[in-house]
């Protein structure tokens, strides 16, 4: 059960130039209801791919399927060129190579902040606990939370909890970070601290897939924006194109609705 | 008159509060004295009181029996601790089997449901007889024959059924997203249970769990019907010799010495649980 401790790209034995993550024709249904209807997506090294779309369009499901928390019905998902959705494959070692951050943080309320952060490293990766604590403290320090390491999560603000959740997913240096609407449960004044942290991670070259409702943030951080509607990627492209010159009518409608909600006087599409 | 706006001052209000408080204390004090005093007076002046006192509260028989009963009570305490440990393990296992659907375990899960239903539905005393006297009758090799052990097994079977339901409620109260977060961190399902789900479930059901401990602590006396010389049995032997019920009272005091501190402890826990939940609501994410 040994897992490469720091699976860096050059150490994976992946075919050169293969995307970190690739989805091909992924479908998923819940009790007969099709939620994903054939998702094709490719995430390259150091890339940030942002999923946008209305509530219920399937953004979270895509992320949960990538992290193998849901079993897909059809299609394939590749991590570093290797298929990870082969029936019978143990999902546990694969999940260790990915980090997932949830909308509602999902910190463990019975553990102190530092214990939350190191649990995956100590139990999953069998890292030496003392070493994990040192690494965990260093990461918390970087995220401005060193003084909260011994607190229980419910003593922290929402923004702090979400930063702890990101630290928890980051400690094992995942190949890619999956972030599911990490700011939508936060008060407006707390969103900034989490977004700036993600920008930093992006600048350092972290590969990530994000679902978000924050369009200006998506515009900022994304290399590729995918607009989902009803379980399909209707349109994808660089943020400049998606946000200023969306080709599909559905994308235009979605963005228009969003912008009108934010500011009724804005033109339909920025730019 | 200083300001025309405020008719009552802060001091006025404080004084009114103090007055109200004094009145409440007086009322509860007087009512307690009247109620308890009246009751005591009625009992003490009842025509049968001297007989009652002789048969239930005899200082002579108390002194004569308490030593033997108290030392026999040590067996109760040991029995209680061993049985409780067995109950916890069995109950957790049953609860896990019943809560988490593993297709392979379907027959086991069915069995566990039947077990819990039957064990909870049957009077405990029947189970003690059945296991205690029934098993030796079978004359099977390898089965225990010690009546104390068999009585303990009967109680463990009965209580594990109750406690498993307590655990199950706890397990189901942990939100599925906690399990998902544990799996996403790369824990195996077993590790997720052990480090994330079971600890939270147990914490939540601690008060009802301790409640069942207390009930079990008393029910250890049921083993006496099989013959082992635990406190209640010894008290009964004294009672037969003396034609006096005081030894039973003495045994009752022994049980109280353990259950009352335990009950107080449970109440404190319960209170703390409420307080913690309150503070979590106040400080947690909206
Ligand atoms: N466990 C489940 N069982 C049944 N249906 C589900 C389940 N999870 C998601 N769905 C359905 O799948 C669809 C897509 O859900 P998903 O959570 O992926 O949407 P989303 O794009 O993340 O929405 P939001 O922006 O509200 O988070 C929804 O219609 C939802 O009702
Ligand atoms: Mg979602």
Coordinates of C-alpha atoms and ligand atoms in Angstrom, one line a residue:
Chain A
X1 CA 0.0 0.0 0.0
X2 CA 2.8 2.4 -0.6
X3 CA 2.0 5.6 -2.5
X4 CA 4.5 7.9 -4.0
X5 CA 4.8 10.6 -1.4
X6 CA 5.1 13.6 -3.7
X7 CA 3.8 12.6 -7.1
X8 CA 5.4 15.3 -9.1
X9 CA 4.8 15.4 -12.8
X10 CA 8.2 14.1 -13.8
X11 CA 8.0 11.3 -11.3
X12 CA 4.7 9.8 -12.5
X13 CA 5.9 8.1 -15.5
X14 CA 3.1 9.7 -17.4
X15 CA 3.3 10.0 -21.1
X16 CA 5.1 13.3 -21.9
X17 CA 2.6 16.0 -22.6
X18 CA -0.4 14.2 -21.4
X19 CA -2.9 16.4 -19.5
X20 CA -3.0 16.0 -15.8
X21 CA -6.7 15.3 -15.9
X22 CA -8.8 14.2 -18.8
X23 CA -12.5 13.4 -19.0
X24 CA -13.9 11.6 -22.0
X25 CA -17.6 11.2 -22.5
X26 CA -18.3 11.0 -18.8
X27 CA -21.9 10.3 -18.0
X28 CA -23.6 10.0 -14.6
X29 CA -27.2 9.5 -13.5
X30 CA -28.9 9.4 -10.2
X31 CA -31.8 7.0 -10.1
X32 CA -32.5 7.3 -13.8
X33 CA -32.0 11.0 -13.9
X34 CA -29.1 12.0 -16.2
X35 CA -27.0 14.5 -14.4
X36 CA -23.9 14.4 -16.6
X37 CA -24.5 13.8 -20.3
X38 CA -21.1 13.3 -21.8
X39 CA -18.4 15.6 -20.4
X40 CA -15.2 16.0 -22.3
X41 CA -12.6 18.1 -20.5
X42 CA -8.8 18.3 -20.4
X43 CA -6.7 20.0 -17.7
X44 CA -3.1 20.6 -18.5
X45 CA -0.2 21.0 -16.1
X46 CA -0.3 24.3 -14.1
X47 CA -3.7 25.0 -15.7
X48 CA -6.8 26.3 -13.9
X49 CA -10.0 25.2 -15.4
X50 CA -13.1 26.9 -14.1
X51 CA -16.6 25.4 -14.3
X52 CA -19.5 27.9 -14.4
X53 CA -23.1 27.2 -14.8
X54 CA -26.5 27.5 -13.2
X55 CA -27.3 25.7 -10.0
X56 CA -28.0 22.0 -10.7
X57 CA -26.0 22.1 -14.0
X58 CA -23.7 19.4 -12.6
X59 CA -20.5 21.3 -11.6
X60 CA -20.2 19.5 -8.2
X61 CA -21.0 16.2 -9.8
X62 CA -18.1 16.6 -12.2
X63 CA -15.7 17.3 -9.3
X64 CA -17.0 14.4 -7.2
X65 CA -16.7 12.1 -10.2
X66 CA -13.0 13.1 -10.8
X67 CA -12.3 12.4 -7.1
X68 CA -14.0 9.0 -7.5
X69 CA -16.5 9.9 -4.8
X70 CA -19.2 8.9 -7.4
X71 CA -19.0 6.0 -9.8
X72 CA -19.5 7.2 -13.3
X73 CA -21.9 5.3 -15.6
X74 CA -19.9 5.7 -18.8
X75 CA -16.8 7.3 -20.3
X76 CA -13.3 7.5 -18.9
X77 CA -11.3 9.7 -16.6
X78 CA -7.5 9.9 -16.9
X79 CA -5.0 11.1 -14.3
X80 CA -1.6 11.7 -15.8
X81 CA -2.6 9.7 -18.8
X82 CA -3.7 6.6 -16.8
X83 CA -7.3 5.6 -16.7
X84 CA -8.7 5.9 -13.1
X85 CA -12.2 4.8 -13.7
X86 CA -11.5 1.2 -14.6
X87 CA -13.9 -1.1 -12.8
X88 CA -12.3 -2.9 -10.0
X89 CA -9.5 -0.3 -9.5
X90 CA -9.0 0.7 -5.8
X91 CA -10.1 4.4 -5.6
X92 CA -8.2 5.1 -2.3
X93 CA -4.7 5.5 -3.7
X94 CA -6.0 7.6 -6.5
X95 CA -7.9 9.9 -4.2
X96 CA -4.7 10.5 -2.3
X97 CA -3.2 12.0 -5.5
X98 CA -6.0 14.6 -5.7
X99 CA -7.3 17.2 -3.3
X100 CA -10.9 18.2 -3.0
X101 CA -12.3 21.2 -1.1
X102 CA -16.0 21.4 -0.4
X103 CA -18.4 24.3 -0.5
X104 CA -19.3 23.7 3.2
X105 CA -15.6 23.1 4.3
X106 CA -16.5 19.8 5.9
X107 CA -13.9 20.1 8.5
X108 CA -14.0 17.4 11.3
X109 CA -15.5 19.2 14.3
X110 CA -14.1 16.8 16.8
X111 CA -10.5 17.5 15.8
X112 CA -8.3 20.5 16.3
X113 CA -7.3 22.5 13.2
X114 CA -3.9 21.0 13.0
X115 CA -5.2 17.4 13.4
X116 CA -7.7 18.1 10.6
X117 CA -4.9 19.3 8.3
X118 CA -2.6 16.3 9.0
X119 CA -5.2 13.5 9.1
X120 CA -4.9 12.6 5.5
X121 CA -1.1 12.6 5.5
X122 CA -0.8 10.6 8.7
X123 CA -3.5 8.0 8.1
X124 CA -3.7 8.0 4.3
X125 CA -0.1 8.5 3.3
X126 CA 1.4 7.0 6.5
X127 CA 3.6 10.1 6.9
X128 CA 5.5 10.3 10.2
X129 CA 3.2 12.2 12.6
X130 CA 5.9 14.5 13.9
X131 CA 6.9 15.3 10.3
X132 CA 3.3 15.9 9.3
X133 CA 2.8 18.3 12.2
X134 CA 5.8 20.3 11.2
X135 CA 4.6 20.4 7.6
X136 CA 1.0 21.2 8.7
X137 CA 2.1 24.0 10.9
X138 CA 4.3 25.5 8.2
X139 CA 1.3 25.4 5.8
X140 CA -1.1 26.9 8.3
X141 CA 1.5 29.6 8.9
X142 CA 1.7 30.4 5.3
X143 CA -2.1 30.6 5.2
X144 CA -2.0 33.0 8.2
X145 CA -3.5 30.5 10.6
X146 CA -0.6 29.4 12.7
X147 CA -2.1 30.7 15.9
X148 CA -5.3 28.8 15.3
X149 CA -3.7 25.4 15.0
X150 CA -4.9 24.2 18.4
X151 CA -8.4 25.5 18.1
X152 CA -11.5 23.5 17.2
X153 CA -12.9 24.4 13.8
X154 CA -16.2 25.9 15.1
X155 CA -14.2 28.6 16.8
X156 CA -13.0 29.9 13.5
X157 CA -14.7 32.3 11.0
X158 CA -16.0 30.8 7.8
X159 CA -13.1 32.2 5.8
X160 CA -10.6 30.8 8.2
X161 CA -12.4 27.4 8.1
X162 CA -12.3 27.4 4.4
X163 CA -8.5 28.2 4.4
X164 CA -8.0 25.3 6.8
X165 CA -9.9 23.1 4.4
X166 CA -7.7 24.1 1.6
X167 CA -4.6 23.5 3.7
X168 CA -6.0 20.1 4.5
X169 CA -6.3 19.2 0.9
X170 CA -2.9 20.7 0.0
X171 CA -0.7 19.1 2.7
X172 CA -0.2 15.9 0.7
X173 CA 0.8 18.0 -2.4
X174 CA -2.0 16.7 -4.7
X175 CA -1.5 16.4 -8.4
X176 CA -4.5 18.6 -8.9
X177 CA -6.7 20.6 -6.5
X178 CA -10.5 20.4 -7.0
X179 CA -12.3 23.3 -5.5
X180 CA -16.1 23.3 -5.3
X181 CA -17.6 26.7 -4.8
X182 CA -15.3 27.4 -2.0
X183 CA -16.6 30.9 -1.4
X184 CA -20.4 30.5 -1.8
X185 CA -21.0 29.7 1.9
X186 CA -19.0 32.8 3.0
X187 CA -20.0 36.3 3.9
X188 CA -19.0 38.8 1.3
X189 CA -16.2 40.3 3.5
X190 CA -14.6 36.9 4.0
X191 CA -14.6 35.9 0.3
X192 CA -11.5 38.0 -0.5
X193 CA -9.2 36.2 1.8
X194 CA -10.0 32.8 0.3
X195 CA -9.9 34.0 -3.3
X196 CA -6.5 35.6 -2.8
X197 CA -5.2 32.4 -1.4
X198 CA -6.3 30.5 -4.5
X199 CA -4.8 33.1 -6.7
X200 CA -1.5 32.5 -4.9
X201 CA -1.7 28.8 -5.4
X202 CA -2.5 29.3 -9.1
X203 CA 0.6 31.6 -9.4
X204 CA 2.7 28.9 -7.9
X205 CA 1.6 26.5 -10.7
X206 CA -1.0 24.4 -8.9
X207 CA -3.1 22.5 -11.3
X208 CA -6.8 23.0 -10.4
X209 CA -10.4 22.6 -11.4
X210 CA -12.8 25.1 -9.8
X211 CA -16.5 25.4 -9.7
X212 CA -17.6 28.9 -8.9
X213 CA -20.3 31.6 -9.1
X214 CA -17.7 34.4 -8.9
X215 CA -17.4 35.5 -12.4
X216 CA -14.8 38.2 -11.9
X217 CA -12.6 35.7 -10.0
X218 CA -13.1 33.1 -12.8
X219 CA -12.0 35.7 -15.3
X220 CA -8.9 36.4 -13.2
X221 CA -7.7 33.0 -12.5
X222 CA -8.9 30.7 -15.3
X223 CA -6.9 29.5 -18.2
X224 CA -10.1 27.8 -19.5
X225 CA -13.7 28.5 -18.7
X226 CA -16.3 25.8 -19.2
X227 CA -19.9 26.7 -19.2
X228 CA -22.1 23.8 -18.1
X229 CA -25.8 23.5 -18.7
X230 CA -27.9 20.6 -17.9
X231 CA -25.0 18.1 -17.6
X232 CA -23.2 19.2 -20.8
X233 CA -20.3 21.6 -21.5
X234 CA -22.1 23.9 -23.9
X235 CA -19.1 26.1 -24.5
X236 CA -15.5 26.3 -23.4
X237 CA -12.7 28.8 -24.1
X238 CA -10.3 31.3 -22.6
X239 CA -12.0 33.7 -20.1
X240 CA -11.6 36.7 -22.4
X241 CA -13.6 35.0 -25.1
X242 CA -16.3 33.4 -22.8
X243 CA -17.0 36.6 -20.8
X244 CA -16.8 39.1 -23.6
X245 CA -17.8 37.2 -26.7
X246 CA -19.7 34.1 -25.8
X247 CA -20.7 32.2 -28.9
X248 CA -23.6 30.1 -27.6
X249 CA -26.9 31.6 -26.9
X250 CA -27.2 29.6 -23.7
X251 CA -23.9 31.1 -22.4
X252 CA -25.1 34.6 -23.3
X253 CA -28.4 34.1 -21.5
X254 CA -26.6 32.8 -18.4
X255 CA -24.1 35.6 -18.2
X256 CA -26.8 38.2 -18.9
X257 CA -28.9 36.9 -16.1
X258 CA -25.9 37.0 -13.7
X259 CA -24.8 40.5 -14.7
X260 CA -28.3 41.9 -14.4
X261 CA -28.6 40.4 -10.9
X262 CA -25.3 42.0 -9.9
X263 CA -26.0 45.4 -11.5
X264 CA -29.1 46.1 -13.4
X265 CA -27.5 49.0 -15.3
X266 CA -24.7 46.9 -16.8
X267 CA -24.7 46.0 -20.4
X268 CA -25.5 42.4 -21.1
X269 CA -21.9 41.3 -21.7
X270 CA -18.8 43.1 -20.5
X271 CA -16.1 44.3 -22.8
Chain B
X1 CA -37.2 65.0 39.0
X2 CA -34.2 64.9 36.6
X3 CA -35.4 63.7 33.2
X4 CA -39.0 63.6 32.2
X5 CA -38.4 60.5 30.0
X6 CA -37.3 57.7 32.3
X7 CA -39.6 56.9 35.1
X8 CA -37.6 53.9 36.3
X9 CA -33.9 54.0 36.8
X10 CA -31.4 51.2 36.5
X11 CA -31.3 51.0 40.4
X12 CA -35.1 50.7 40.5
X13 CA -35.0 47.8 38.1
X14 CA -32.2 46.1 40.0
X15 CA -34.1 46.5 43.2
X16 CA -37.2 45.0 41.7
X17 CA -35.2 42.1 40.4
X18 CA -33.8 41.5 43.9
X19 CA -37.3 41.7 45.4
X20 CA -38.7 39.2 42.9
X21 CA -35.8 36.8 43.6
X22 CA -36.2 37.0 47.4
X23 CA -39.9 36.2 47.0
X24 CA -39.2 33.2 44.8
X25 CA -36.6 31.8 47.2
X26 CA -39.1 32.2 50.1
X27 CA -41.9 30.5 48.2
X28 CA -39.8 27.5 47.2
X29 CA -38.4 27.2 50.7
X30 CA -41.7 27.3 52.4
X31 CA -43.4 24.9 50.0
X32 CA -40.5 22.4 50.4
X33 CA -40.8 22.5 54.2
X34 CA -44.5 22.2 54.1
X35 CA -44.6 19.3 51.6
X36 CA -41.7 17.2 52.9
X37 CA -42.5 18.1 56.5
X38 CA -46.1 17.1 56.1
X39 CA -45.2 13.9 54.4
X40 CA -42.7 13.0 57.0
X41 CA -45.1 13.8 59.8
X42 CA -47.8 11.7 58.2
X43 CA -45.5 8.7 57.9
X44 CA -44.0 9.0 61.4
X45 CA -47.5 9.3 63.0
X46 CA -49.0 6.4 61.0
X47 CA -50.2 3.5 63.1
X48 CA -48.0 1.0 61.2
X49 CA -44.8 3.1 61.4
X50 CA -43.1 1.1 64.3
X51 CA -43.7 -2.2 62.4
X52 CA -42.3 -0.6 59.2
X53 CA -39.3 0.7 61.0
X54 CA -38.6 -2.7 62.6
X55 CA -38.9 -4.6 59.3
X56 CA -37.2 -2.2 56.9
X57 CA -35.0 0.1 58.9
X58 CA -33.6 -2.1 61.7
X59 CA -30.3 -0.7 62.8
X60 CA -29.4 -4.1 64.2
X61 CA -29.9 -6.0 61.0
X62 CA -28.3 -3.2 59.0
X63 CA -25.1 -3.5 61.0
X64 CA -25.1 -7.3 60.9
X65 CA -25.6 -7.5 57.1
X66 CA -23.9 -4.5 55.6
X67 CA -20.3 -5.9 55.8
X68 CA -21.2 -9.1 53.9
X69 CA -23.3 -7.3 51.4
X70 CA -20.7 -4.6 50.7
X71 CA -18.0 -7.2 50.1
X72 CA -20.4 -9.2 47.8
X73 CA -21.1 -5.9 46.0
X74 CA -17.5 -6.0 44.7
X75 CA -18.6 -8.9 42.5
X76 CA -21.4 -6.6 41.1
X77 CA -18.9 -3.9 40.3
X78 CA -16.5 -6.3 38.5
X79 CA -19.4 -7.9 36.6
X80 CA -20.7 -4.5 35.6
X81 CA -17.4 -3.4 34.2
X82 CA -16.8 -6.6 32.2
X83 CA -20.3 -6.8 30.9
X84 CA -20.3 -3.1 30.0
X85 CA -17.2 -3.5 27.9
X86 CA -18.7 -6.5 26.1
X87 CA -21.9 -4.5 25.5
X88 CA -20.0 -1.6 24.0
X89 CA -18.1 -3.8 21.6
X90 CA -21.0 -5.9 20.6
X91 CA -23.3 -2.9 20.2
X92 CA -20.9 -1.0 18.1
X93 CA -20.4 -4.0 15.8
X94 CA -24.2 -4.5 15.4
X95 CA -24.7 -0.8 14.8
X96 CA -22.1 -0.7 12.1
X97 CA -23.4 -3.8 10.4
X98 CA -26.9 -2.4 10.4
X99 CA -26.0 1.1 9.4
X100 CA -23.6 0.6 6.5
X101 CA -24.8 -1.3 3.5
X102 CA -22.2 -3.8 2.4
X103 CA -23.9 -6.2 -0.1
X104 CA -21.8 -9.1 1.1
X105 CA -23.1 -8.6 4.6
X106 CA -26.8 -8.8 3.7
X107 CA -27.5 -12.0 5.6
X108 CA -25.6 -10.8 8.6
X109 CA -27.5 -7.6 8.5
X110 CA -30.8 -9.4 8.5
X111 CA -29.6 -11.5 11.4
X112 CA -28.5 -8.4 13.3
X113 CA -32.0 -6.9 12.9
X114 CA -33.7 -10.0 14.1
X115 CA -31.3 -10.2 17.0
X116 CA -32.0 -6.6 18.1
X117 CA -35.7 -7.0 17.8
X118 CA -35.9 -10.2 19.8
X119 CA -33.4 -9.1 22.5
X120 CA -35.3 -5.9 23.0
X121 CA -38.7 -7.6 23.1
X122 CA -37.9 -10.3 25.6
X123 CA -38.0 -9.7 29.4
X124 CA -34.5 -9.6 30.7
X125 CA -35.2 -12.0 33.4
X126 CA -36.4 -14.6 30.9
X127 CA -33.1 -14.3 29.0
X128 CA -31.2 -14.7 32.2
X129 CA -33.1 -18.0 33.0
X130 CA -32.8 -19.2 29.5
X131 CA -29.1 -18.7 29.1
X132 CA -28.2 -19.4 32.7
X133 CA -30.1 -22.7 33.1
X134 CA -30.7 -23.6 29.4
X135 CA -27.1 -23.6 28.2
X136 CA -25.8 -26.1 30.8
X137 CA -28.8 -28.4 30.1
X138 CA -27.7 -28.7 26.5
X139 CA -24.5 -30.4 27.7
X140 CA -22.5 -29.1 24.8
X141 CA -18.7 -29.3 25.0
X142 CA -16.9 -26.0 24.9
X143 CA -19.8 -23.8 26.2
X144 CA -19.2 -22.1 29.5
X145 CA -20.9 -23.6 32.6
X146 CA -20.1 -20.9 35.1
X147 CA -23.5 -19.4 36.2
X148 CA -21.9 -16.0 36.8
X149 CA -20.4 -16.0 33.3
X150 CA -23.7 -17.2 31.7
X151 CA -25.7 -14.6 33.6
X152 CA -23.2 -12.0 32.4
X153 CA -23.6 -13.2 28.8
X154 CA -27.4 -13.0 29.1
X155 CA -27.2 -9.4 30.3
X156 CA -24.6 -8.5 27.6
X157 CA -26.9 -9.9 24.9
X158 CA -29.9 -7.9 26.1
X159 CA -28.1 -4.6 26.6
X160 CA -26.0 -4.8 23.4
X161 CA -29.4 -4.8 21.6
X162 CA -30.4 -1.6 23.3
X163 CA -27.1 0.1 23.1
X164 CA -26.7 -0.8 19.4
X165 CA -29.8 1.3 18.6
X166 CA -28.2 4.2 20.5
X167 CA -25.0 3.8 18.5
X168 CA -27.0 3.5 15.3
X169 CA -28.9 6.8 15.9
X170 CA -25.5 8.4 16.5
X171 CA -23.9 7.0 13.3
X172 CA -26.9 8.1 11.3
X173 CA -26.7 11.6 12.8
X174 CA -23.2 12.2 11.3
X175 CA -23.7 14.0 8.0
X176 CA -22.6 12.0 5.0
X177 CA -20.4 14.9 3.9
X178 CA -18.1 14.0 6.8
X179 CA -17.5 10.6 5.3
X180 CA -17.0 12.1 1.9
X181 CA -14.4 14.5 3.3
X182 CA -12.6 11.6 4.9
X183 CA -12.6 9.6 1.7
X184 CA -11.4 12.6 -0.3
X185 CA -8.4 12.9 2.0
X186 CA -7.4 9.4 0.9
X187 CA -8.6 7.5 4.0
X188 CA -9.9 4.0 3.4
X189 CA -13.6 3.4 4.4
X190 CA -12.4 1.7 7.5
X191 CA -10.2 4.6 8.5
X192 CA -13.0 7.0 7.8
X193 CA -15.2 5.1 10.2
X194 CA -12.6 4.8 12.8
X195 CA -11.2 8.4 12.8
X196 CA -14.1 10.5 11.6
X197 CA -17.5 8.9 11.9
X198 CA -17.5 6.7 15.0
X199 CA -15.8 9.4 17.2
X200 CA -18.4 11.9 16.3
X201 CA -21.3 9.5 16.6
X202 CA -20.1 8.4 20.1
X203 CA -19.7 11.9 21.3
X204 CA -23.3 12.7 20.3
X205 CA -24.8 9.7 22.0
X206 CA -22.8 9.8 25.2
X207 CA -25.6 10.8 27.5
X208 CA -28.1 8.1 26.4
X209 CA -25.2 5.7 26.4
X210 CA -24.4 6.5 30.0
X211 CA -28.1 6.2 30.8
X212 CA -28.0 2.6 29.6
X213 CA -24.9 2.0 31.7
X214 CA -26.9 3.0 34.8
X215 CA -29.7 0.7 33.9
X216 CA -27.3 -2.2 33.4
X217 CA -25.5 -1.4 36.7
X218 CA -28.8 -2.1 38.5
X219 CA -29.8 -5.1 36.4
X220 CA -26.6 -6.9 37.4
X221 CA -28.7 -7.9 40.4
X222 CA -30.7 -10.2 38.1
X223 CA -27.8 -12.6 37.9
X224 CA -28.7 -13.4 41.6
X225 CA -31.5 -15.6 40.4
X226 CA -28.9 -18.0 39.0
X227 CA -27.2 -18.3 42.4
X228 CA -23.9 -16.3 42.3
X229 CA -23.3 -14.6 45.6
X230 CA -23.5 -11.0 44.5
X231 CA -24.8 -8.2 46.8
X232 CA -28.5 -8.8 46.2
X233 CA -28.3 -12.5 46.7
X234 CA -26.4 -12.1 49.9
X235 CA -29.0 -9.6 51.1
X236 CA -31.7 -12.1 50.3
X237 CA -30.0 -14.8 52.4
X238 CA -29.8 -12.4 55.4
X239 CA -33.5 -11.6 54.8
X240 CA -34.5 -15.2 54.9
X241 CA -32.6 -15.7 58.2
X242 CA -33.9 -12.6 59.9
X243 CA -37.4 -12.3 58.5
X244 CA -36.4 -8.7 58.0
X245 CA -36.1 -6.6 54.9
X246 CA -33.3 -4.3 56.2
X247 CA -30.6 -6.2 54.3
X248 CA -32.3 -5.5 51.0
X249 CA -32.3 -1.8 51.9
X250 CA -28.6 -2.1 52.7
X251 CA -28.0 -3.7 49.2
X252 CA -30.0 -0.9 47.7
X253 CA -27.7 1.7 49.3
X254 CA -24.7 -0.1 47.7
X255 CA -26.2 0.3 44.3
X256 CA -27.1 3.9 45.0
X257 CA -23.5 4.6 45.9
X258 CA -22.5 3.9 42.3
X259 CA -25.6 5.0 40.4
X260 CA -26.1 8.4 41.9
X261 CA -22.6 9.7 41.1
X262 CA -23.0 8.1 37.6
X263 CA -26.4 9.9 37.2
X264 CA -25.0 13.2 38.3
X265 CA -22.2 12.7 35.8
X266 CA -24.6 12.0 33.0
X267 CA -26.6 15.0 33.8
X268 CA -23.5 17.2 33.7
X269 CA -22.6 15.7 30.3
X270 CA -26.1 16.3 29.0
X271 CA -26.0 19.9 30.2
X272 CA -22.6 20.4 28.6
X273 CA -23.8 18.9 25.3
X274 CA -26.6 21.4 25.2
X275 CA -24.3 24.2 26.0
X276 CA -21.8 23.2 23.4
X277 CA -24.5 22.9 20.8
X278 CA -25.7 26.3 21.7
X279 CA -22.2 27.8 21.3
X280 CA -21.7 26.0 18.0
X281 CA -24.8 27.6 16.7
X282 CA -23.7 31.0 17.8
X283 CA -20.2 30.7 16.5
X284 CA -20.4 28.3 13.5
X285 CA -20.9 29.1 9.9
X286 CA -24.3 30.3 8.9
Ligands
LIG1 N1 -26.7 12.3 -4.5 C1 -27.6 12.7 -5.4 N2 -28.7 12.0 -5.6 C2 -29.6 12.4 -6.5 N3 -29.4 13.5 -7.3 C3 -28.3 14.2 -7.1 C4 -27.3 13.9 -6.2 N4 -26.3 14.8 -6.3 C5 -26.7 15.7 -7.2 N5 -27.9 15.3 -7.8 C6 -28.6 16.1 -8.8 O1 -27.6 16.3 -9.8 C7 -27.8 17.5 -10.4 C8 -26.5 18.3 -10.5 O2 -26.1 18.6 -9.2 P1 -24.8 19.3 -8.8 O3 -24.6 19.3 -7.4 O4 -23.6 18.7 -9.6 O5 -25.0 20.7 -9.4 P2 -24.1 22.0 -9.3 O6 -23.9 22.5 -10.6 O7 -23.0 21.8 -8.4 O8 -25.1 23.0 -8.6 P3 -24.8 24.2 -7.5 O9 -24.4 25.4 -8.2 O10 -26.2 24.4 -6.8 O11 -23.9 23.6 -6.5 C9 -28.9 18.3 -9.6 O12 -30.1 18.2 -10.4 C10 -29.0 17.5 -8.4 O13 -30.3 17.4 -8.0
LIG2 MG1 -22.4 22.4 -6.5

